[in-house]
Short mmCIF file of C-alpha atoms and ligand atoms in Angstrom, two decimals:
data_model
loop_
_atom_site.label_atom_id
_atom_site.label_comp_id
_atom_site.label_asym_id
_atom_site.label_seq_id
_atom_site.Cartn_x
_atom_site.Cartn_y
_atom_site.Cartn_z
CA UNK A 137 -32.14 16.43 -80.03
CA UNK A 138 -31.60 13.09 -81.19
CA UNK A 139 -28.83 12.41 -83.77
CA UNK A 140 -30.01 9.26 -84.46
CA UNK A 141 -28.14 6.99 -87.65
CA UNK A 142 -29.96 6.05 -89.87
CA UNK A 143 -31.81 3.06 -89.39
CA UNK A 144 -31.39 2.73 -85.80
CA UNK A 145 -34.79 2.24 -84.01
CA UNK A 146 -36.43 5.61 -81.53
CA UNK A 147 -36.81 5.63 -78.97
CA UNK A 148 -38.53 8.86 -76.49
CA UNK A 149 -39.96 9.13 -73.15
CA UNK A 150 -42.87 10.66 -74.62
CA UNK A 151 -46.05 8.88 -75.73
CA UNK A 152 -45.98 7.52 -79.24
CA UNK A 153 -48.42 7.25 -81.85
CA UNK A 154 -47.39 4.73 -83.48
CA UNK A 155 -49.27 6.09 -86.75
CA UNK A 156 -49.71 2.83 -89.53
CA UNK A 157 -50.07 5.12 -92.12
CA UNK A 158 -46.72 6.86 -93.89
CA UNK A 159 -46.24 10.48 -93.38
CA UNK A 160 -48.35 12.01 -96.46
CA UNK A 161 -47.15 16.29 -96.02
CA UNK A 162 -44.49 17.33 -94.92
CA UNK A 163 -43.13 21.27 -93.41
CA UNK A 164 -39.27 21.91 -95.40
CA UNK A 165 -37.58 25.08 -93.42
CA UNK A 166 -35.78 25.32 -96.75
CA UNK A 167 -33.70 28.65 -94.36
CA UNK A 168 -33.63 30.00 -90.96
CA UNK A 169 -32.64 33.27 -91.99
CA UNK A 170 -35.50 35.55 -91.78
CA UNK A 171 -35.72 39.51 -93.03
CA UNK A 172 -37.89 39.22 -90.27
CA UNK A 173 -38.85 39.18 -86.41
CA UNK A 174 -42.03 38.68 -85.72
CA UNK A 175 -42.97 39.62 -81.66
CA UNK A 176 -44.19 36.05 -82.18
CA UNK A 177 -41.52 34.27 -83.99
CA UNK A 178 -37.75 35.04 -82.25
CA UNK A 179 -36.98 38.15 -79.87
CA UNK A 180 -34.75 39.97 -82.82
CA UNK A 181 -32.97 40.09 -85.78
CA UNK A 182 -30.09 38.60 -84.12
CA UNK A 183 -30.67 36.19 -82.76
CA UNK A 184 -28.57 34.13 -84.25
CA UNK A 185 -28.75 31.04 -87.45
CA UNK A 186 -27.25 27.37 -87.74
CA UNK A 187 -24.50 26.54 -89.15
CA UNK A 188 -25.56 23.46 -91.04
CA UNK A 189 -27.26 24.43 -94.23
CA UNK A 190 -28.82 22.26 -96.93
CA UNK A 191 -27.48 22.93 -100.62
CA UNK A 192 -29.71 22.33 -103.04
CA UNK A 193 -28.91 18.98 -104.07
CA UNK A 194 -28.89 17.74 -100.65
CA UNK A 195 -32.72 19.11 -101.03
CA UNK A 196 -33.49 17.32 -103.68
CA UNK A 197 -32.17 14.17 -101.75
CA UNK A 198 -34.17 14.77 -99.52
CA UNK A 199 -36.77 14.81 -101.38
CA UNK A 200 -37.33 12.56 -102.89
CA UNK A 201 -36.20 10.42 -100.25
CA UNK A 202 -39.70 12.01 -98.46
CA UNK A 203 -41.67 11.02 -101.79
CA UNK A 204 -40.16 7.77 -101.33
CA UNK A 205 -41.77 6.79 -97.91
CA UNK A 206 -45.19 8.18 -98.80
CA UNK A 207 -45.38 11.56 -98.49
CA UNK A 208 -47.50 13.89 -101.00
CA UNK A 209 -47.78 16.88 -99.45
CA UNK A 210 -45.01 19.30 -99.76
CA UNK A 211 -45.13 22.66 -98.38
CA UNK A 212 -42.00 25.22 -98.04
CA UNK A 213 -41.55 27.45 -95.06
CA UNK A 214 -38.57 28.92 -92.57
CA UNK A 215 -37.51 31.25 -91.88
CA UNK A 216 -38.15 32.77 -95.20
CA UNK A 217 -38.39 30.77 -97.97
CA UNK A 218 -37.61 33.05 -100.42
CA UNK A 219 -34.03 34.14 -98.83
CA UNK A 220 -33.11 30.45 -99.67
CA UNK A 221 -30.44 30.92 -103.40
CA UNK A 222 -32.03 29.20 -105.49
CA UNK A 223 -36.02 29.32 -104.01
CA UNK A 224 -36.91 29.31 -107.49
CA UNK A 225 -34.20 26.14 -109.18
CA UNK A 226 -35.30 24.37 -106.16
CA UNK A 227 -39.22 24.14 -106.75
CA UNK A 228 -39.21 23.88 -110.86
CA UNK A 229 -37.19 20.06 -109.56
CA UNK A 230 -39.67 19.21 -107.23
CA UNK A 231 -42.58 20.05 -108.85
CA UNK A 232 -41.46 17.22 -111.68
CA UNK A 233 -42.61 14.49 -108.54
CA UNK A 234 -45.70 14.94 -109.49
CA UNK A 235 -46.72 16.02 -105.87
CA UNK A 236 -50.56 16.18 -104.87
CA UNK A 237 -49.73 19.74 -103.84
CA UNK A 238 -46.19 21.75 -103.47
CA UNK A 239 -46.81 25.72 -101.97
CA UNK A 240 -45.43 27.75 -99.85
CA UNK A 241 -45.01 30.01 -96.73
CA UNK A 242 -43.61 33.30 -97.23
CA UNK A 243 -43.58 36.49 -95.79
CA UNK A 244 -43.87 38.29 -99.58
CA UNK A 245 -41.29 41.00 -98.52
CA UNK A 246 -39.58 39.33 -102.48
CA UNK A 247 -42.58 37.84 -104.39
CA UNK A 248 -43.00 41.17 -105.97
CA UNK A 249 -39.57 40.22 -108.36
CA UNK A 250 -40.67 35.90 -107.14
CA UNK A 251 -44.49 35.59 -107.39
CA UNK A 252 -44.84 34.62 -111.55
CA UNK A 253 -40.84 33.10 -111.83
CA UNK A 254 -42.27 30.51 -109.15
CA UNK A 255 -45.64 30.23 -110.64
CA UNK A 256 -43.54 28.64 -113.80
CA UNK A 257 -41.70 26.85 -111.64
CA UNK A 258 -44.17 25.22 -111.17
CA UNK A 259 -45.95 25.92 -107.56
CA UNK A 260 -49.66 25.02 -106.74
CA UNK A 261 -50.05 27.58 -103.48
CA UNK A 262 -49.40 30.71 -101.43
CA UNK A 263 -49.61 31.27 -98.29
CA UNK A 264 -48.71 35.47 -96.89
CA UNK A 265 -49.25 35.65 -93.92
CA UNK A 266 -49.94 39.34 -93.00
CA UNK A 267 -50.60 40.53 -89.71
CA UNK A 268 -51.72 44.40 -89.82
CA UNK A 269 -53.63 47.00 -92.92
CA UNK A 270 -51.12 50.05 -91.47
CA UNK A 271 -47.16 49.97 -91.72
CA UNK A 272 -46.61 51.45 -88.66
CA UNK A 273 -47.69 48.39 -86.41
CA UNK A 274 -46.47 46.78 -89.23
CA UNK A 275 -42.90 47.80 -88.80
CA UNK A 276 -43.54 47.43 -85.16
CA UNK A 277 -44.65 43.81 -85.05
CA UNK A 278 -42.08 42.47 -88.08
CA UNK A 279 -39.26 44.64 -86.00
CA UNK A 280 -38.42 46.16 -89.67
CA UNK A 281 -41.12 45.21 -92.05
CA UNK A 282 -42.11 47.80 -95.33
CA UNK A 283 -46.22 46.94 -95.49
CA UNK A 284 -46.20 48.77 -99.01
CA UNK A 285 -43.15 46.30 -100.18
CA UNK A 286 -45.50 43.35 -98.85
CA UNK A 287 -48.65 43.69 -100.16
CA UNK A 288 -46.75 44.73 -103.76
CA UNK A 289 -45.76 40.89 -103.11
CA UNK A 290 -49.85 39.81 -102.50
CA UNK A 291 -50.72 41.86 -105.80
CA UNK A 292 -48.22 39.94 -107.61
CA UNK A 293 -49.16 36.59 -106.84
CA UNK A 294 -52.60 37.80 -107.74
CA UNK A 295 -51.66 38.85 -111.15
CA UNK A 296 -49.01 35.55 -111.32
CA UNK A 297 -53.02 33.65 -110.80
CA UNK A 298 -52.31 31.58 -107.63
CA UNK A 299 -55.19 30.91 -106.52
CA UNK A 300 -56.30 30.13 -103.80
CA UNK A 301 -54.15 32.93 -101.76
CA UNK A 302 -54.06 32.59 -98.45
CA UNK A 303 -53.46 35.13 -95.71
CA UNK A 304 -52.26 34.52 -92.33
CA UNK A 305 -52.96 36.76 -89.73
CA UNK A 306 -51.28 35.74 -85.88
CA UNK A 307 -53.68 38.05 -83.79
CA UNK A 308 -52.37 39.47 -80.89
CA UNK A 309 -54.01 41.55 -77.98
CA UNK A 310 -53.46 44.99 -78.59
CA UNK A 311 -51.73 44.80 -81.39
CA UNK A 312 -53.95 43.78 -83.97
CA UNK A 313 -57.02 42.35 -82.76
CA UNK A 314 -58.62 45.82 -83.96
CA UNK A 315 -58.45 44.70 -87.21
CA UNK A 316 -59.55 40.85 -87.74
CA UNK A 317 -62.97 42.15 -89.79
CA UNK A 318 -60.76 44.12 -91.45
CA UNK A 319 -58.29 42.22 -93.35
CA UNK A 320 -61.46 39.82 -93.60
CA UNK A 321 -62.42 42.11 -95.61
CA UNK A 322 -59.10 43.35 -97.80
CA UNK A 323 -58.21 39.66 -98.06
CA UNK A 324 -62.13 39.11 -99.87
CA UNK A 325 -62.13 42.24 -101.42
CA UNK A 326 -58.95 40.30 -103.15
CA UNK A 327 -60.04 36.80 -103.61
CA UNK A 328 -57.50 36.00 -100.86
CA UNK A 329 -58.22 33.88 -97.81
CA UNK A 330 -58.29 35.23 -94.70
CA UNK A 331 -57.12 32.84 -91.63
CA UNK A 332 -56.48 33.83 -88.10
CA UNK A 333 -54.16 31.92 -86.41
CA UNK A 334 -54.06 31.80 -82.11
CA UNK A 335 -50.52 32.53 -80.88
CA UNK A 336 -49.03 29.44 -80.19
CA UNK A 337 -46.61 29.46 -76.69
CA UNK A 338 -43.55 28.33 -79.08
CA UNK A 339 -40.87 29.91 -79.49
CA UNK A 340 -41.04 33.44 -78.80
CA UNK A 341 -44.98 32.85 -78.88
CA UNK A 342 -44.70 31.99 -75.10
CA UNK A 343 -43.75 35.64 -74.16
CA UNK A 344 -47.42 36.58 -75.94
CA UNK A 345 -48.85 34.40 -73.49
CA UNK A 346 -51.44 36.04 -71.74
CA UNK A 347 -51.89 38.67 -75.48
CA UNK A 348 -52.90 35.18 -76.92
CA UNK A 349 -56.95 35.96 -78.59
CA UNK A 350 -58.74 32.96 -78.49
CA UNK A 351 -61.01 31.10 -81.55
CA UNK A 352 -64.43 31.95 -79.57
CA UNK A 353 -63.22 36.23 -79.27
CA UNK A 354 -61.66 35.39 -83.48
CA UNK A 355 -64.85 34.48 -84.71
CA UNK A 356 -67.52 36.96 -82.71
CA UNK A 357 -65.87 39.57 -83.94
CA UNK A 358 -66.69 38.37 -87.76
CA UNK A 359 -69.49 36.93 -86.36
CA UNK A 360 -71.80 39.87 -87.96
CA UNK A 361 -70.19 37.97 -91.70
CA UNK A 362 -70.52 34.83 -91.16
CA UNK A 363 -72.02 32.30 -91.48
CA UNK A 364 -73.81 30.31 -88.18
CA UNK A 365 -72.22 26.95 -88.81
CA UNK A 366 -69.14 25.42 -87.45
CA UNK A 367 -66.24 26.28 -88.61
CA UNK A 368 -64.60 22.79 -91.25
CA UNK A 369 -61.81 20.82 -91.86
CA UNK A 370 -61.07 20.62 -95.62
CA UNK A 371 -59.66 17.34 -96.11
CA UNK A 372 -56.19 16.79 -96.28
CA UNK A 373 -55.51 20.70 -95.69
CA UNK A 374 -54.37 21.11 -92.44
CA UNK A 375 -55.64 21.83 -89.68
CA UNK A 376 -57.71 25.18 -90.60
CA UNK A 377 -61.17 25.32 -89.99
CA UNK A 378 -63.39 27.13 -92.20
CA UNK A 379 -66.98 29.34 -92.54
CA UNK A 380 -68.20 30.52 -95.51
CA UNK A 381 -69.41 34.83 -95.71
CA UNK A 382 -72.73 34.54 -95.24
CA UNK A 383 -74.31 35.11 -98.45
CA UNK A 384 -71.17 34.53 -99.72
CA UNK A 385 -70.17 30.66 -100.59
CA UNK A 386 -67.20 31.22 -102.25
CA UNK A 387 -65.44 33.10 -99.19
CA UNK A 388 -64.03 31.69 -96.21
CA UNK A 389 -62.54 32.77 -93.65
CA UNK A 390 -60.25 30.47 -91.40
CA UNK A 391 -59.35 30.46 -87.69
CA UNK A 392 -56.09 28.05 -86.69
CA UNK A 393 -56.31 27.00 -82.61
CA UNK A 394 -52.78 25.52 -81.53
CA UNK A 395 -53.90 26.65 -78.46
CA UNK A 396 -57.28 26.54 -77.66
CA UNK A 397 -58.34 23.10 -79.31
CA UNK A 398 -54.95 21.73 -80.35
CA UNK A 399 -54.41 19.70 -83.95
CA UNK A 400 -52.31 16.76 -82.66
CA UNK A 401 -54.72 13.76 -83.42
CA UNK A 402 -55.04 12.55 -86.90
CA UNK A 403 -51.41 14.41 -87.94
CA UNK A 404 -50.06 13.57 -90.61
CA UNK A 405 -46.82 16.09 -90.87
CA UNK A 406 -43.60 15.75 -91.22
CA UNK A 407 -41.20 18.19 -90.60
CA UNK A 408 -37.65 18.94 -91.76
CA UNK A 409 -35.27 21.49 -89.83
CA UNK A 410 -33.08 23.84 -92.30
CA UNK A 411 -30.71 21.48 -90.73
CA UNK A 412 -31.98 18.29 -92.52
CA UNK A 413 -33.49 17.10 -89.65
CA UNK A 414 -36.76 15.01 -89.91
CA UNK A 415 -38.95 16.53 -86.67
CA UNK A 416 -42.03 14.06 -86.79
CA UNK A 417 -43.84 17.04 -84.46
CA UNK A 418 -43.64 21.16 -84.02
CA UNK A 419 -43.75 21.00 -80.07
CA UNK A 420 -39.99 18.97 -79.66
CA UNK A 421 -36.74 18.90 -81.18
CA UNK A 422 -36.75 14.92 -80.84
CA UNK A 423 -35.25 14.37 -84.27
CA UNK A 424 -33.34 11.60 -86.91
CA UNK A 425 -30.34 13.29 -88.56
CA UNK A 426 -29.96 11.95 -91.81
CA UNK A 427 -27.00 13.98 -92.22
CA UNK A 428 -24.91 9.63 -93.62
CA UNK A 429 -27.48 10.04 -96.10
CA UNK A 430 -27.38 13.37 -97.39
CA UNK A 431 -23.65 12.81 -97.54
CA UNK A 432 -23.90 9.82 -100.37
CA UNK A 433 -26.94 11.25 -101.86
CA UNK A 434 -28.33 8.66 -101.28
CA UNK A 435 -32.64 8.53 -101.13
CA UNK A 436 -33.15 5.49 -100.11
CA UNK A 437 -31.27 5.98 -97.15
CA UNK A 438 -33.45 9.36 -96.25
CA UNK A 439 -36.96 7.13 -96.73
CA UNK A 440 -35.49 4.58 -93.94
CA UNK A 441 -34.11 7.84 -92.00
CA UNK A 442 -37.67 8.88 -92.63
CA UNK A 443 -39.39 5.86 -91.06
CA UNK A 444 -37.23 6.37 -88.31
CA UNK A 445 -38.65 9.99 -87.39
CA UNK A 446 -41.74 8.77 -88.10
CA UNK A 447 -41.86 6.31 -85.46
CA UNK A 448 -40.96 9.00 -82.94
CA UNK A 449 -44.65 10.57 -83.37
CA UNK A 450 -46.28 11.38 -80.24
CA UNK A 451 -49.35 10.54 -79.59
CA UNK A 452 -51.94 13.94 -80.09
CA UNK A 453 -54.37 12.37 -77.52
CA UNK A 454 -52.73 12.64 -74.55
CA UNK A 455 -49.64 14.43 -74.99
CA UNK A 456 -51.10 17.98 -77.07
CA UNK A 457 -48.15 19.42 -78.50
CA UNK A 458 -48.06 22.95 -78.54
CA UNK A 459 -49.45 23.31 -75.80
CA UNK A 460 -47.15 21.18 -73.67
CA UNK A 461 -43.19 22.35 -72.51
CA UNK A 462 -41.20 21.27 -74.48
CA UNK A 463 -42.75 23.67 -77.66
CA UNK A 464 -40.83 26.01 -75.21
CA UNK A 465 -37.58 25.00 -76.46
CA UNK A 466 -37.97 25.02 -80.21
CA UNK A 467 -37.43 27.71 -82.35
CA UNK A 468 -39.94 27.77 -85.01
CA UNK A 469 -37.47 29.73 -87.31
CA UNK A 470 -35.88 26.07 -87.95
CA UNK A 471 -38.65 23.86 -87.78
CA UNK A 472 -40.82 25.31 -90.06
CA UNK A 473 -43.82 27.52 -88.79
N1 SAM B 155 -41.06 33.69 -93.12
C1 SAM B 155 -42.54 32.64 -93.31
C2 SAM B 155 -43.48 33.73 -93.40
O1 SAM B 155 -43.39 34.48 -93.07
O2 SAM B 155 -44.44 33.16 -93.93
C3 SAM B 155 -42.44 31.04 -92.90
C4 SAM B 155 -41.81 30.99 -91.76
S1 SAM B 155 -43.44 32.02 -90.44
C5 SAM B 155 -42.81 31.15 -89.30
C6 SAM B 155 -44.80 30.65 -90.81
C7 SAM B 155 -45.80 31.06 -89.78
O3 SAM B 155 -45.57 30.43 -88.51
C8 SAM B 155 -46.37 32.56 -90.44
O4 SAM B 155 -47.93 32.28 -90.62
C9 SAM B 155 -46.20 32.89 -88.47
O5 SAM B 155 -47.46 33.80 -88.10
C10 SAM B 155 -46.95 31.60 -86.83
N2 SAM B 155 -45.37 31.97 -86.86
C11 SAM B 155 -44.64 31.75 -86.40
N3 SAM B 155 -44.60 31.85 -85.06
C12 SAM B 155 -46.07 31.91 -84.53
C13 SAM B 155 -46.14 32.03 -83.00
N4 SAM B 155 -45.86 31.34 -81.53
N5 SAM B 155 -48.16 31.64 -81.90
C14 SAM B 155 -48.72 31.23 -84.24
N6 SAM B 155 -48.04 31.36 -85.71
C15 SAM B 155 -46.46 31.49 -85.71
#
């Protein structure tokens, strides 16, 4: 990792995109801690955590610096962001900045208690990860998770008025590929948007490459339910592409094709790892550490560090992030999935 002092020009061995526009979207890995150990993410629950953790105060300074650099959309993730002490206060603090979008991605194990407070704090949207509707499978895929707890969390998010709520399912052959239709119907019945993800060869996903189910196959499992059209992106909402349910224009399904069709081209996303490192790409460990800026609680210095990190953004046409060798070395918990 590059721990560049702030303002030092960045260099990278990769082809760079030299972005002409500033980063518009950021993902914050609020903590690398997680109470689950999903098979495509980490080897087990005791694979170690980063020593350096940011305080709520440091996170606030970071977000101010990001907004100063042009960021308008923030997604809080991890690790499991709802394990971060003070997550509700943090959301309340950044909700006041008038962002276009403020969202969380969570495994929902703590959502039953936190959904209403997060809504009151000003959170706009929630995405929940859910790979199966079978409790024994859930226990196996997450290495110990309790499905009933997660379903109560989803109910609480619906009751709190979040809309849309997206449900993210990573499809793994032999684990849950036979549940694609059941999960889509489960989501639609509750007013949620189901989304299916290909396993990416990032982190422990590399151990499942031979069990990756491609978009074409996931879609084929749903073909009889969907309009016969090409999936389309939502403006400013990341790489997912959507198709409407046949005869139900307001019910959709999303596909995220990180492996068969990488979505690096035009990526306007920056990431902040759980130790504060500013990362230009999910699929490398390149980054800029804003340690000095945070020690001084100086948001303007953070903005300078953001610009330096953005200069390191790899080109997304020649160099395709998640399918490159460097993706294997990345911890998705630290960098924020
Ligand atoms: N703990 C939260 C959760 O479970 O939603 C947030 C962090 S999790 C790393 C964020 C997302 O990354 C989840 O939807 C998860 O399924 C996805 N993810 C993690 N590793 C992946 C991989 N190798 N391929 C595809 N998706 C992956």
